[in-house]
Amino acid sequence: MTLDLDAPHPGAASPSAAALTIRPRRMRRTPALRRLVRETRLHPAMLVAPLFVRSGSNVREPISSMPGQSRLSPDLAAEEVARLAGLGVGGVILFGLPDSKDALGSGASDDDGIVQDAFRRIRALDLPIVTIADTCLCEYTDHGHCGPLAADGSVDNDATLLRYSSMGVAQAEAGPVPASGAPA
């Protein structure tokens, strides 16, 4: 292969382009136009904050491996959601941290479970914020897998789907309704 160093580069501007006296940059002319057409924006309304909910009352337990994050009791979790809504944050996701665990993750679908308690408290505040539940059993099972185990030690997918449906129903029944004025 030979390289001709005198040949024009394929991406180089043509002589006629260099002769332009006016450059068409209408989309970048003013700060307002640049704000309007920029592709990537980050706004608090686009963010979802994780909240780790544990049992108790008035409990705020820092998570050493996650600076700035704490395990919160349902009452403080609801207060934190109100604070975040006031800052314009778009949503929160609640992760339940139960006191006891079993092979089926039974606490996840308990009507009085940690996440369900937090959801009811948040619903009572009628906040303009999206609430999401972590619908997974890993924190609720004593083996740490995302569902009940089969005899061979693998996750039993069919049994897991039944557990997820029970968990989802419990969370939905406890979960927030739309903010005042929004259609149900």
N, CA and C of each residue as an Amber inpcrd file, in Angstrom:
protein
   552
   0.8520000  -1.1740000   0.0000000   0.0000000   0.0000000   0.0000000
   0.8920000   1.2290000   0.0000000   0.5360000   2.1910000  -0.8390000
   1.2780000   3.4480000  -0.8660000   0.3860000   4.5580000  -0.3480000
   0.9870000   5.5500000   0.1680000   0.2620000   6.6680000   0.7520000
   0.6670000   7.9350000   0.0300000  -0.2840000   8.6340000  -0.5460000
  -0.0220000   9.8810000  -1.2440000  -0.2810000  11.0320000  -0.2760000
   0.7860000  11.6010000   0.2320000   0.6450000  12.6730000   1.2210000
   0.1720000  13.9850000   0.6180000   0.2320000  14.1130000  -0.7000000
  -0.2110000  15.3550000  -1.3450000  -1.6850000  15.3130000  -1.7460000
  -2.2980000  14.1400000  -1.6800000  -3.7110000  14.0330000  -2.0700000
  -4.5830000  14.6930000  -1.0080000  -5.6910000  15.3430000  -1.4350000
  -6.5820000  15.9640000  -0.4390000  -7.2420000  14.9020000   0.4310000
  -7.3880000  15.2200000   1.6930000  -8.0450000  14.3220000   2.6550000
  -9.5260000  14.2740000   2.3220000 -10.1600000  13.0860000   2.3350000
 -11.5810000  12.9810000   1.9820000 -12.4860000  13.8480000   2.8540000
 -12.1320000  14.1150000   4.0780000 -12.9700000  14.9250000   4.9620000
 -12.6220000  16.4010000   4.9400000 -11.6410000  16.7770000   4.1460000
 -11.2110000  18.1770000   4.1160000 -12.2630000  19.0490000   3.4450000
 -12.3510000  20.2940000   3.8920000 -13.3090000  21.2340000   3.3210000
 -12.9020000  21.5740000   1.9000000 -13.9100000  21.7260000   1.0640000
 -13.6220000  22.0980000  -0.3230000 -13.2990000  23.5790000  -0.3710000
 -12.6060000  24.0250000  -1.4120000 -12.2800000  25.4620000  -1.5210000
 -13.5340000  26.3310000  -1.5030000 -14.6520000  25.8370000  -2.0600000
 -15.8640000  26.6560000  -2.0700000 -16.4370000  26.8070000  -0.6560000
 -16.3030000  25.7620000   0.2010000 -16.7920000  25.8670000   1.5760000
 -15.9650000  26.8640000   2.3660000 -14.6590000  26.9140000   2.0980000
 -13.8000000  27.8540000   2.8130000 -14.1370000  29.2860000   2.4490000
 -14.7460000  29.4960000   1.2860000 -15.0650000  30.8410000   0.8330000
 -16.3620000  31.3740000   1.4330000 -17.0930000  30.5470000   2.1900000
 -18.3430000  31.0170000   2.7920000 -18.0700000  32.1660000   3.7550000
 -18.8240000  33.2260000   3.6360000 -18.6610000  34.3480000   4.5640000
 -19.6320000  34.2530000   5.7240000 -20.7260000  33.5220000   5.5500000
 -21.7090000  33.3360000   6.6140000 -21.7970000  31.8410000   6.9160000
 -21.6300000  31.4880000   8.1740000 -21.7350000  30.0950000   8.5830000
 -23.1420000  29.8450000   9.1340000 -23.8650000  28.8460000   8.6270000
 -25.2380000  28.5940000   9.0920000 -25.2670000  27.8830000  10.4500000
 -25.2290000  28.6450000  11.5070000 -25.2510000  28.0930000  12.8690000
 -26.4890000  28.5760000  13.6070000 -27.6110000  28.6160000  12.9090000
 -28.8260000  29.1800000  13.4970000 -29.2510000  28.4630000  14.7680000
 -28.9250000  27.1740000  14.8800000 -29.3500000  26.4290000  16.0650000
 -28.4270000  26.6740000  17.2610000 -27.3480000  27.4050000  17.0670000
 -26.4340000  27.6700000  18.1820000 -26.2570000  29.1610000  18.4430000
 -27.1050000  29.9760000  17.8390000 -26.9340000  31.4220000  17.8730000
 -27.0700000  32.0270000  19.2650000 -28.0520000  31.5680000  20.0550000
 -28.2920000  32.1600000  21.3710000 -28.3380000  31.0590000  22.4320000
 -28.1210000  31.4210000  23.6910000 -28.2410000  30.4140000  24.7640000
 -29.6200000  29.7620000  24.7900000 -30.6770000  30.5190000  24.5380000
 -32.0330000  29.9550000  24.5550000 -32.1970000  28.9030000  23.4570000
 -31.6880000  29.1740000  22.2680000 -31.7700000  28.1920000  21.1820000
 -30.9380000  26.9550000  21.5070000 -29.7740000  27.1600000  22.0740000
 -28.9330000  26.0110000  22.4330000 -29.6280000  25.1470000  23.4770000
 -30.2860000  25.7760000  24.4530000 -31.0400000  25.0130000  25.4560000
 -32.1750000  24.2260000  24.8060000 -32.8290000  24.8460000  23.8410000
 -33.9760000  24.2310000  23.1930000 -33.6000000  22.9880000  22.3820000
 -32.4660000  23.0130000  21.7070000 -32.1340000  21.9340000  20.7720000
 -31.0580000  20.9740000  21.2800000 -30.5590000  21.1910000  22.4430000
 -29.5300000  20.2670000  22.9300000 -30.1490000  18.8860000  23.1140000
 -29.3470000  17.8650000  22.8770000 -29.8690000  16.5000000  22.8780000
 -29.9340000  15.8810000  24.2700000 -28.9810000  16.1280000  25.0960000
 -28.9120000  15.4690000  26.3860000 -29.2080000  16.4730000  27.4900000
 -30.1940000  16.1520000  28.2890000 -30.5600000  17.0040000  29.4140000
 -30.6960000  16.1300000  30.6500000 -30.3250000  16.6800000  31.7510000
 -30.4970000  15.9830000  33.0140000 -31.2260000  16.9240000  33.9590000
 -32.3570000  16.4610000  34.4520000 -33.1890000  17.2790000  35.3190000
 -33.6450000  16.3990000  36.4830000 -33.8190000  16.9630000  37.6820000
 -34.2700000  16.1470000  38.8190000 -35.5400000  15.3360000  38.5270000
 -36.4340000  15.8580000  37.7010000 -37.6620000  15.1360000  37.3820000
 -37.3930000  13.8400000  36.6220000 -36.1800000  13.6880000  36.0920000
 -35.8130000  12.4870000  35.3370000 -35.1110000  11.4500000  36.2210000
 -34.9310000  11.7510000  37.4940000 -34.1720000  10.8800000  38.3840000
 -35.0870000  10.0440000  39.2780000 -34.5970000   8.8630000  39.6260000
 -35.2800000   7.9740000  40.5730000 -34.3110000   7.7200000  41.7260000
 -34.7150000   8.0590000  42.9280000 -33.8580000   7.8890000  44.1050000
 -34.1380000   6.5460000  44.7740000 -33.0920000   5.8010000  45.1080000
 -33.2970000   4.5360000  45.8200000 -33.4870000   4.7810000  47.3140000
 -34.4640000   4.0920000  47.9050000 -34.6690000   4.1500000  49.3510000
 -34.6900000   2.7240000  49.8860000 -33.9560000   2.5020000  50.9500000
 -33.8390000   1.1810000  51.5660000 -34.6390000   1.2060000  52.8600000
 -35.7330000   0.4410000  52.8850000 -36.6940000   0.5160000  53.9870000
 -36.5370000  -0.6950000  54.8990000 -36.3650000  -0.4120000  56.1850000
 -36.2450000  -1.4500000  57.2120000 -37.3270000  -1.2380000  58.2610000
 -37.4650000  -2.1700000  59.1410000 -38.5060000  -2.0480000  60.1650000
 -38.1010000  -1.0280000  61.2240000 -39.0800000  -0.6680000  62.0380000
 -38.8150000   0.2510000  63.1390000 -39.5370000   1.5690000  62.9560000
 -39.2160000   2.4660000  63.8350000 -39.7950000   3.7960000  63.8130000
 -38.6880000   4.7940000  64.1220000 -38.6520000   5.8620000  63.3660000
 -37.6460000   6.9080000  63.5460000 -36.2130000   6.3520000  63.4520000
 -36.0030000   5.4260000  62.5080000 -34.6940000   4.7910000  62.3290000
 -34.0420000   5.2980000  61.0540000 -32.8330000   5.8090000  61.1950000
 -31.9950000   6.2090000  60.0660000 -30.6190000   5.5940000  60.3230000
 -30.3190000   4.5400000  59.5930000 -29.0850000   3.7880000  59.7920000
 -28.2030000   3.9370000  58.5530000 -27.1000000   4.6990000  58.6490000
 -26.2290000   4.9020000  57.4840000 -25.7130000   3.5740000  56.9240000
 -25.5860000   3.5240000  55.6020000 -25.0310000   2.3630000  54.9120000
 -23.5800000   2.7070000  54.5860000 -22.6500000   2.0840000  55.2900000
 -21.2380000   2.4710000  55.1680000 -20.6920000   2.2870000  53.7550000
 -21.1670000   1.2890000  53.0350000 -20.6570000   1.0450000  51.6890000
 -21.2990000   1.9520000  50.6350000 -22.2910000   2.7460000  51.0480000
 -22.9900000   3.6510000  50.1290000 -23.1140000   5.0280000  50.7880000
 -22.0360000   5.8090000  50.7730000 -22.0690000   7.1200000  51.4350000
 -23.2620000   7.9580000  50.9700000 -23.9610000   8.5410000  51.9430000
 -25.1190000   9.3670000  51.6550000 -26.4300000   8.5960000  51.6460000
 -26.3590000   7.2630000  51.7360000 -27.5610000   6.4340000  51.7660000
 -27.7490000   5.8630000  53.1700000 -29.0050000   5.6890000  53.5420000
 -29.3290000   5.1150000  54.8490000 -30.4590000   4.1200000  54.7070000
 -30.5000000   3.2050000  55.6620000 -31.6750000   2.3410000  55.8180000
 -32.6620000   3.1460000  56.6480000 -33.8920000   3.2710000  56.1440000
 -34.8800000   4.1220000  56.8020000 -36.0830000   3.2990000  57.2450000
 -36.6220000   3.6410000  58.3890000 -37.8960000   3.0510000  58.8040000
 -38.9850000   3.6540000  57.9140000 -40.1490000   2.9980000  57.8190000
 -41.2000000   3.5020000  56.9320000 -41.6060000   4.9560000  57.1830000
 -41.6280000   5.3860000  58.4430000 -42.0090000   6.7730000  58.7230000
 -40.9950000   7.7590000  58.1560000 -39.7020000   7.4560000  58.3180000
 -38.6730000   8.3510000  57.7770000 -38.5630000   8.2340000  56.2630000
 -38.8730000   7.0520000  55.7240000 -38.8810000   6.8920000  54.2670000
 -39.9470000   7.8080000  53.6610000 -41.1150000   7.8680000  54.2720000
 -42.1790000   8.7430000  53.7750000 -41.7470000  10.2070000  53.8510000
 -41.0850000  10.5920000  54.9350000 -40.5780000  11.9650000  55.0590000
 -39.5480000  12.2550000  53.9690000 -38.6890000  11.2780000  53.6890000
 -37.6630000  11.4600000  52.6590000 -38.3000000  11.5940000  51.2820000
 -39.3480000  10.8320000  51.0150000 -40.0490000  10.9460000  49.7400000
 -40.6520000  12.3450000  49.6050000 -41.2140000  12.8750000  50.6780000
 -41.7690000  14.2270000  50.6460000 -40.6680000  15.2490000  50.3530000
 -39.5110000  15.0680000  50.9710000 -38.3800000  15.9810000  50.7240000
 -37.9490000  15.9100000  49.2580000 -37.8360000  14.6920000  48.7370000
 -37.4140000  14.5170000  47.3480000 -38.4430000  15.0980000  46.3760000
 -39.7300000  14.9120000  46.6670000 -40.7760000  15.4820000  45.8180000
 -40.6600000  17.0010000  45.8080000 -40.3630000  17.5840000  46.9610000
 -40.1840000  19.0280000  47.0530000 -39.0020000  19.5340000  46.2430000
 -38.0190000  18.6800000  46.0400000 -36.8450000  19.0380000  45.2270000
 -37.0900000  18.8010000  43.7390000 -38.2380000  18.2310000  43.4190000
 -38.5510000  17.9820000  42.0170000 -38.0580000  16.6500000  41.4790000
 -37.6110000  15.7610000  42.3690000 -37.1700000  14.4410000  41.9270000
 -38.3830000  13.6900000  41.3750000 -38.1760000  12.9760000  40.2810000
 -39.2780000  12.3450000  39.5770000 -39.8360000  11.0960000  40.2150000
 -38.9920000  10.3420000  40.9330000 -39.4850000   9.0970000  41.4970000
 -38.5710000   8.5310000  42.5590000 -39.0820000   7.5220000  43.2270000
 -38.3000000   6.7710000  44.2150000 -38.5510000   5.2900000  43.9730000
 -37.5710000   4.4760000  44.2970000 -37.7500000   3.0330000  44.2730000
 -37.4700000   2.5250000  45.6750000 -38.3990000   1.7370000  46.2010000
 -38.2860000   1.2260000  47.5630000 -37.7530000  -0.2070000  47.5470000
 -36.6920000  -0.4190000  48.3100000 -36.1100000  -1.7410000  48.4950000
 -36.3960000  -2.1640000  49.9290000 -37.0730000  -3.2920000  50.1110000
 -37.4070000  -3.7640000  51.4410000 -36.2830000  -4.5700000  52.0590000
 -36.0330000  -4.3320000  53.3410000 -35.0110000  -5.0500000  54.1050000
 -35.7000000  -5.6590000  55.3280000 -36.2000000  -6.8840000  55.2040000
 -36.9900000  -7.4820000  56.2870000 -36.1410000  -7.9310000  57.4720000
 -36.7960000  -8.0380000  58.6330000 -36.1150000  -8.5430000  59.8290000
 -35.8820000 -10.0420000  59.7450000 -36.8450000 -10.7530000  59.1670000
 -36.6970000 -12.2050000  59.0680000 -36.8810000 -12.6410000  57.6200000
 -36.2580000 -13.7570000  57.2950000 -36.2900000 -14.2910000  55.9370000
 -36.6310000 -15.7630000  55.9970000 -37.1980000 -16.2780000  54.9070000
 -37.4520000 -17.7100000  54.8040000 -37.2020000 -18.1490000  53.3670000
 -37.3420000 -19.4460000  53.1110000 -37.0220000 -19.9980000  51.7990000
 -37.9350000 -19.4720000  50.6970000 -39.1410000 -19.0380000  51.0400000
 -40.0990000 -18.5580000  50.0410000 -40.1220000 -17.0370000  49.9140000
 -39.4940000 -16.3390000  50.8400000 -39.5630000 -14.8790000  50.8330000
 -40.9500000 -14.3860000  51.2040000 -41.5590000 -15.0330000  52.1780000
 -42.9470000 -14.7530000  52.5610000 -43.1990000 -13.3010000  52.9480000
 -42.2410000 -12.6560000  53.5620000 -42.4290000 -11.2720000  54.0030000
 -42.6880000 -10.3050000  52.8710000 -42.2980000 -10.6680000  51.6600000
 -42.4670000  -9.7680000  50.5240000 -43.9230000  -9.5280000  50.1800000
 -44.7850000 -10.5060000  50.4250000 -46.2000000 -10.3540000  50.0810000
 -47.0830000 -10.1550000  51.3030000 -46.4870000  -9.9370000  52.4520000
 -47.2290000  -9.6910000  53.6810000 -47.9160000  -8.3270000  53.5750000
 -49.2120000  -8.2730000  53.8390000 -49.9330000  -7.0030000  53.7730000
 -49.3370000  -5.9540000  54.7040000 -48.6980000  -6.4010000  55.7730000
 -48.0650000  -5.4770000  56.7200000 -46.5510000  -5.4300000  56.5270000
 -46.0750000  -5.8230000  55.3590000 -44.6440000  -5.8190000  55.0760000
 -44.0540000  -4.4170000  55.0810000 -42.7490000  -4.3580000  55.0890000
 -42.0290000  -3.0880000  55.2040000 -42.3500000  -2.1340000  54.0600000
 -42.2390000  -2.6240000  52.8280000 -42.4950000  -1.7680000  51.6640000
 -43.9680000  -1.3580000  51.6300000 -44.8600000  -2.2870000  51.9430000
 -46.2760000  -1.9600000  51.9390000 -46.5930000  -0.8840000  52.9800000
 -45.9760000  -0.9630000  54.1450000 -46.1610000   0.0600000  55.1800000
 -45.6780000   1.4180000  54.6620000 -44.5020000   1.4320000  54.0590000
 -43.9630000   2.6880000  53.5160000 -44.8760000   3.2440000  52.4230000
 -45.3690000   2.3600000  51.5440000 -46.2790000   2.8090000  50.4900000
 -47.5350000   3.4580000  51.0600000 -48.1250000   2.8600000  52.0800000
 -49.3390000   3.4390000  52.6720000 -49.0400000   4.8280000  53.2470000
 -47.8980000   4.9780000  53.8850000 -47.5320000   6.2890000  54.4530000
 -47.3080000   7.3230000  53.3490000 -46.6750000   6.8990000  52.2670000
 -46.4410000   7.8050000  51.1370000 -47.7720000   8.1870000  50.4960000
 -48.6570000   7.2130000  50.3290000 -49.9720000   7.4720000  49.7360000
 -50.7250000   8.5210000  50.5530000 -50.6330000   8.4420000  51.8700000
 -51.3330000   9.3990000  52.7390000 -50.8470000  10.8290000  52.5280000
 -49.6170000  11.0010000  52.0430000 -49.0690000  12.3430000  51.8210000
 -49.5150000  12.9430000  50.4900000 -50.0460000  12.1240000  49.5790000
 -50.5530000  12.5770000  48.2850000 -49.5270000  13.4470000  47.5540000
 -48.3730000  12.8700000  47.2730000 -47.2590000  13.6010000  46.6670000
 -47.2210000  13.4370000  45.1520000 -46.7200000  14.4460000  44.4500000
 -46.5810000  14.3540000  42.9920000 -45.2510000  13.6800000  42.6110000
 -45.1280000  12.4050000  42.9200000 -43.8900000  11.6780000  42.6540000
 -44.2430000  10.2330000  42.3000000 -43.4740000   9.6480000  41.4140000
 -43.6880000   8.2560000  41.0280000 -43.0350000   7.3590000  42.0740000
 -43.7390000   6.3490000  42.4980000 -43.1770000   5.3950000  43.4470000
 -43.0840000   4.0310000  42.7760000 -41.9630000   3.3820000  42.9790000
 -41.6690000   2.0950000  42.3570000 -41.2640000   1.1370000  43.4690000
 -41.6730000  -0.0960000  43.3430000 -41.2550000  -1.1140000  44.3060000
 -40.2770000  -2.0540000  43.6320000 -39.2660000  -2.4400000  44.3520000
 -38.3640000  -3.4800000  43.8840000 -39.1000000  -4.7990000  44.0760000
 -39.6350000  -5.3410000  43.0030000 -40.4120000  -6.5750000  43.0900000
 -39.4760000  -7.7490000  42.8200000 -38.6790000  -8.0510000  43.8140000
 -37.7370000  -9.1620000  43.7530000 -37.6750000  -9.7930000  45.1390000
 -37.3990000 -11.0640000  45.1840000 -37.4230000 -11.7920000  46.4530000
 -36.0490000 -11.9560000  47.1000000 -34.9820000 -11.5170000  46.4540000
 -33.6320000 -11.8140000  46.9600000 -33.4010000 -11.3190000  48.3920000
 -33.9550000 -10.1730000  48.7480000 -33.7780000  -9.6610000  50.1140000
 -34.6740000 -10.3660000  51.1230000 -35.6830000 -11.0740000  50.6300000
 -36.6580000 -11.7180000  51.5080000 -36.3950000 -13.2090000  51.7180000
 -35.5470000 -13.8040000  50.8700000 -35.2650000 -15.2370000  51.0010000
 -34.0240000 -15.4620000  51.8500000 -34.0130000 -16.5550000  52.5940000
 -32.8660000 -16.8530000  53.4510000 -31.6570000 -17.3410000  52.6520000
 -31.8550000 -17.6960000  51.3940000 -30.7490000 -18.1440000  50.5480000
 -30.2630000 -17.0490000  49.6050000 -30.9840000 -15.9250000  49.5180000
 -30.5430000 -14.7810000  48.7280000 -30.8470000 -14.8530000  47.2430000
 -31.4910000 -15.9090000  46.7870000 -31.8600000 -15.9960000  45.3760000
 -33.1760000 -15.2670000  45.1490000 -33.4840000 -15.0060000  43.8950000
 -34.6550000 -14.2010000  43.5410000 -35.9570000 -14.9800000  43.4980000
 -35.9780000 -16.1790000  44.0500000 -37.1940000 -16.9720000  44.0840000
 -36.9680000 -18.2540000  44.8550000 -38.0410000 -19.0010000  45.0810000
 -37.9070000 -20.2910000  45.7720000 -37.0070000 -21.2390000  44.9740000
 -36.3630000 -22.1450000  45.6990000 -35.4490000 -23.0820000  45.0510000
 -36.1290000 -24.4240000  44.7880000 -35.7420000 -25.0380000  43.6920000
 -36.1870000 -26.3920000  43.3630000 -35.3350000 -27.3780000  44.1500000
 -35.6940000 -28.6490000  44.1000000 -34.9710000 -29.6910000  44.8450000
 -33.4920000 -29.7510000  44.4620000 -33.1600000 -29.4110000  43.2010000
 -31.7630000 -29.4760000  42.7570000 -30.9680000 -28.2140000  43.0900000
 -31.6060000 -27.2560000  43.7620000 -30.9140000 -26.0350000  44.1680000
 -31.0460000 -24.8870000  43.1800000 -31.6560000 -25.1190000  42.0290000
 -31.8700000 -24.0370000  41.0640000 -33.1260000 -23.2580000  41.4420000
 -33.2620000 -22.0700000  40.9040000 -34.4580000 -21.2790000  41.1620000
 -35.6280000 -21.9050000  40.4120000 -36.7130000 -22.1420000  41.1090000
 -37.9240000 -22.7100000  40.5290000 -38.7080000 -21.5620000  39.8850000
 -38.5930000 -21.4290000  38.5740000 -39.1860000 -20.2870000  37.8810000
 -40.7010000 -20.2160000  38.0360000 -41.3880000 -21.3520000  37.9400000
 -42.8520000 -21.3270000  38.0640000 -43.2830000 -20.8740000  39.4610000
 -42.6290000 -21.4050000  40.4790000 -42.9400000 -20.9970000  41.8570000
 -42.5800000 -19.5220000  42.0680000 -41.5150000 -19.0790000  41.4300000
 -41.1000000 -17.6770000  41.5560000 -42.1540000 -16.7490000  40.9710000
 -42.7060000 -17.1100000  39.8170000 -43.7440000 -16.2680000  39.2110000
 -44.9610000 -16.1510000  40.1140000 -45.3190000 -17.2370000  40.7700000
 -46.4420000 -17.1700000  41.7200000 -46.1090000 -16.2410000  42.8840000
 -44.8970000 -16.3190000  43.3860000 -44.4800000 -15.4470000  44.4970000
 -44.4430000 -13.9850000  44.0390000 -43.9190000 -13.7490000  42.8250000
 -43.8810000 -12.3770000  42.3100000 -45.2890000 -11.8050000  42.1550000
 -46.2250000 -12.6290000  41.7120000 -47.5830000 -12.1180000  41.5480000
 -48.1900000 -11.7580000  42.9060000 -47.9570000 -12.5730000  43.9140000
 -48.4540000 -12.2510000  45.2650000 -47.8010000 -10.9860000  45.8000000
 -46.5090000 -10.8650000  45.5650000 -45.7740000  -9.6850000  46.0140000
 -46.2850000  -8.4340000  45.2980000 -46.4610000  -8.5370000  43.9860000
 -46.9400000  -7.3930000  43.2130000 -48.3230000  -6.9340000  43.6350000
 -49.2130000  -7.8790000  43.9180000 -50.5610000  -7.5230000  44.3680000
 -50.4970000  -6.8070000  45.7130000 -49.7030000  -7.3220000  46.6410000
 -49.5820000  -6.6810000  47.9600000 -49.0240000  -5.2700000  47.8300000
 -48.0230000  -5.0950000  46.9590000 -47.4420000  -3.7640000  46.7690000
 -48.4360000  -2.8230000  46.1030000 -49.1520000  -3.3210000  45.0940000
 -50.1130000  -2.4800000  44.3750000 -51.2650000  -2.0550000  45.2840000
 -51.7370000  -2.9680000  46.1070000 -52.8380000  -2.6190000  47.0110000
 -52.4200000  -1.5880000  48.0440000 -51.1660000  -1.5970000  48.4430000
 -50.6810000  -0.6300000  49.4250000 -50.1790000   0.6480000  48.7720000
 -49.8510000   0.5650000  47.4950000 -49.1590000   1.6560000  46.8070000
 -49.9500000   2.9230000  46.6290000 -49.2290000   3.9700000  46.3060000
 -49.8310000   5.2970000  46.1480000 -50.8270000   5.3660000  45.0090000
 -51.8450000   6.1500000  45.2270000 -52.8070000   6.4780000  44.1890000
 -52.3040000   7.7490000  43.5390000 -52.8420000   8.1230000  42.3720000
 -52.3810000   9.3530000  41.7290000 -52.5430000  10.5720000  42.6440000
 -51.6910000  11.5710000  42.4470000 -51.7740000  12.8140000  43.2270000
 -53.1350000  13.4740000  42.9840000 -53.5640000  14.2820000  43.8980000
 -54.8670000  14.9500000  43.7960000 -55.0520000  15.5850000  42.4280000
 -56.2180000  15.3940000  41.8840000 -56.5330000  15.9920000  40.5960000
 -56.2060000  15.1110000  39.4180000 -55.3960000  14.0880000  39.6050000
 -55.0430000  13.2010000  38.4960000 -56.1240000  12.1340000  38.3450000
 -56.3450000  11.6780000  37.1340000 -57.3490000  10.6250000  36.9610000
 -56.9000000   9.3370000  37.6130000 -57.8390000   8.5710000  38.1100000
 -57.5230000   7.3060000  38.7710000 -57.3070000   6.2200000  37.7560000
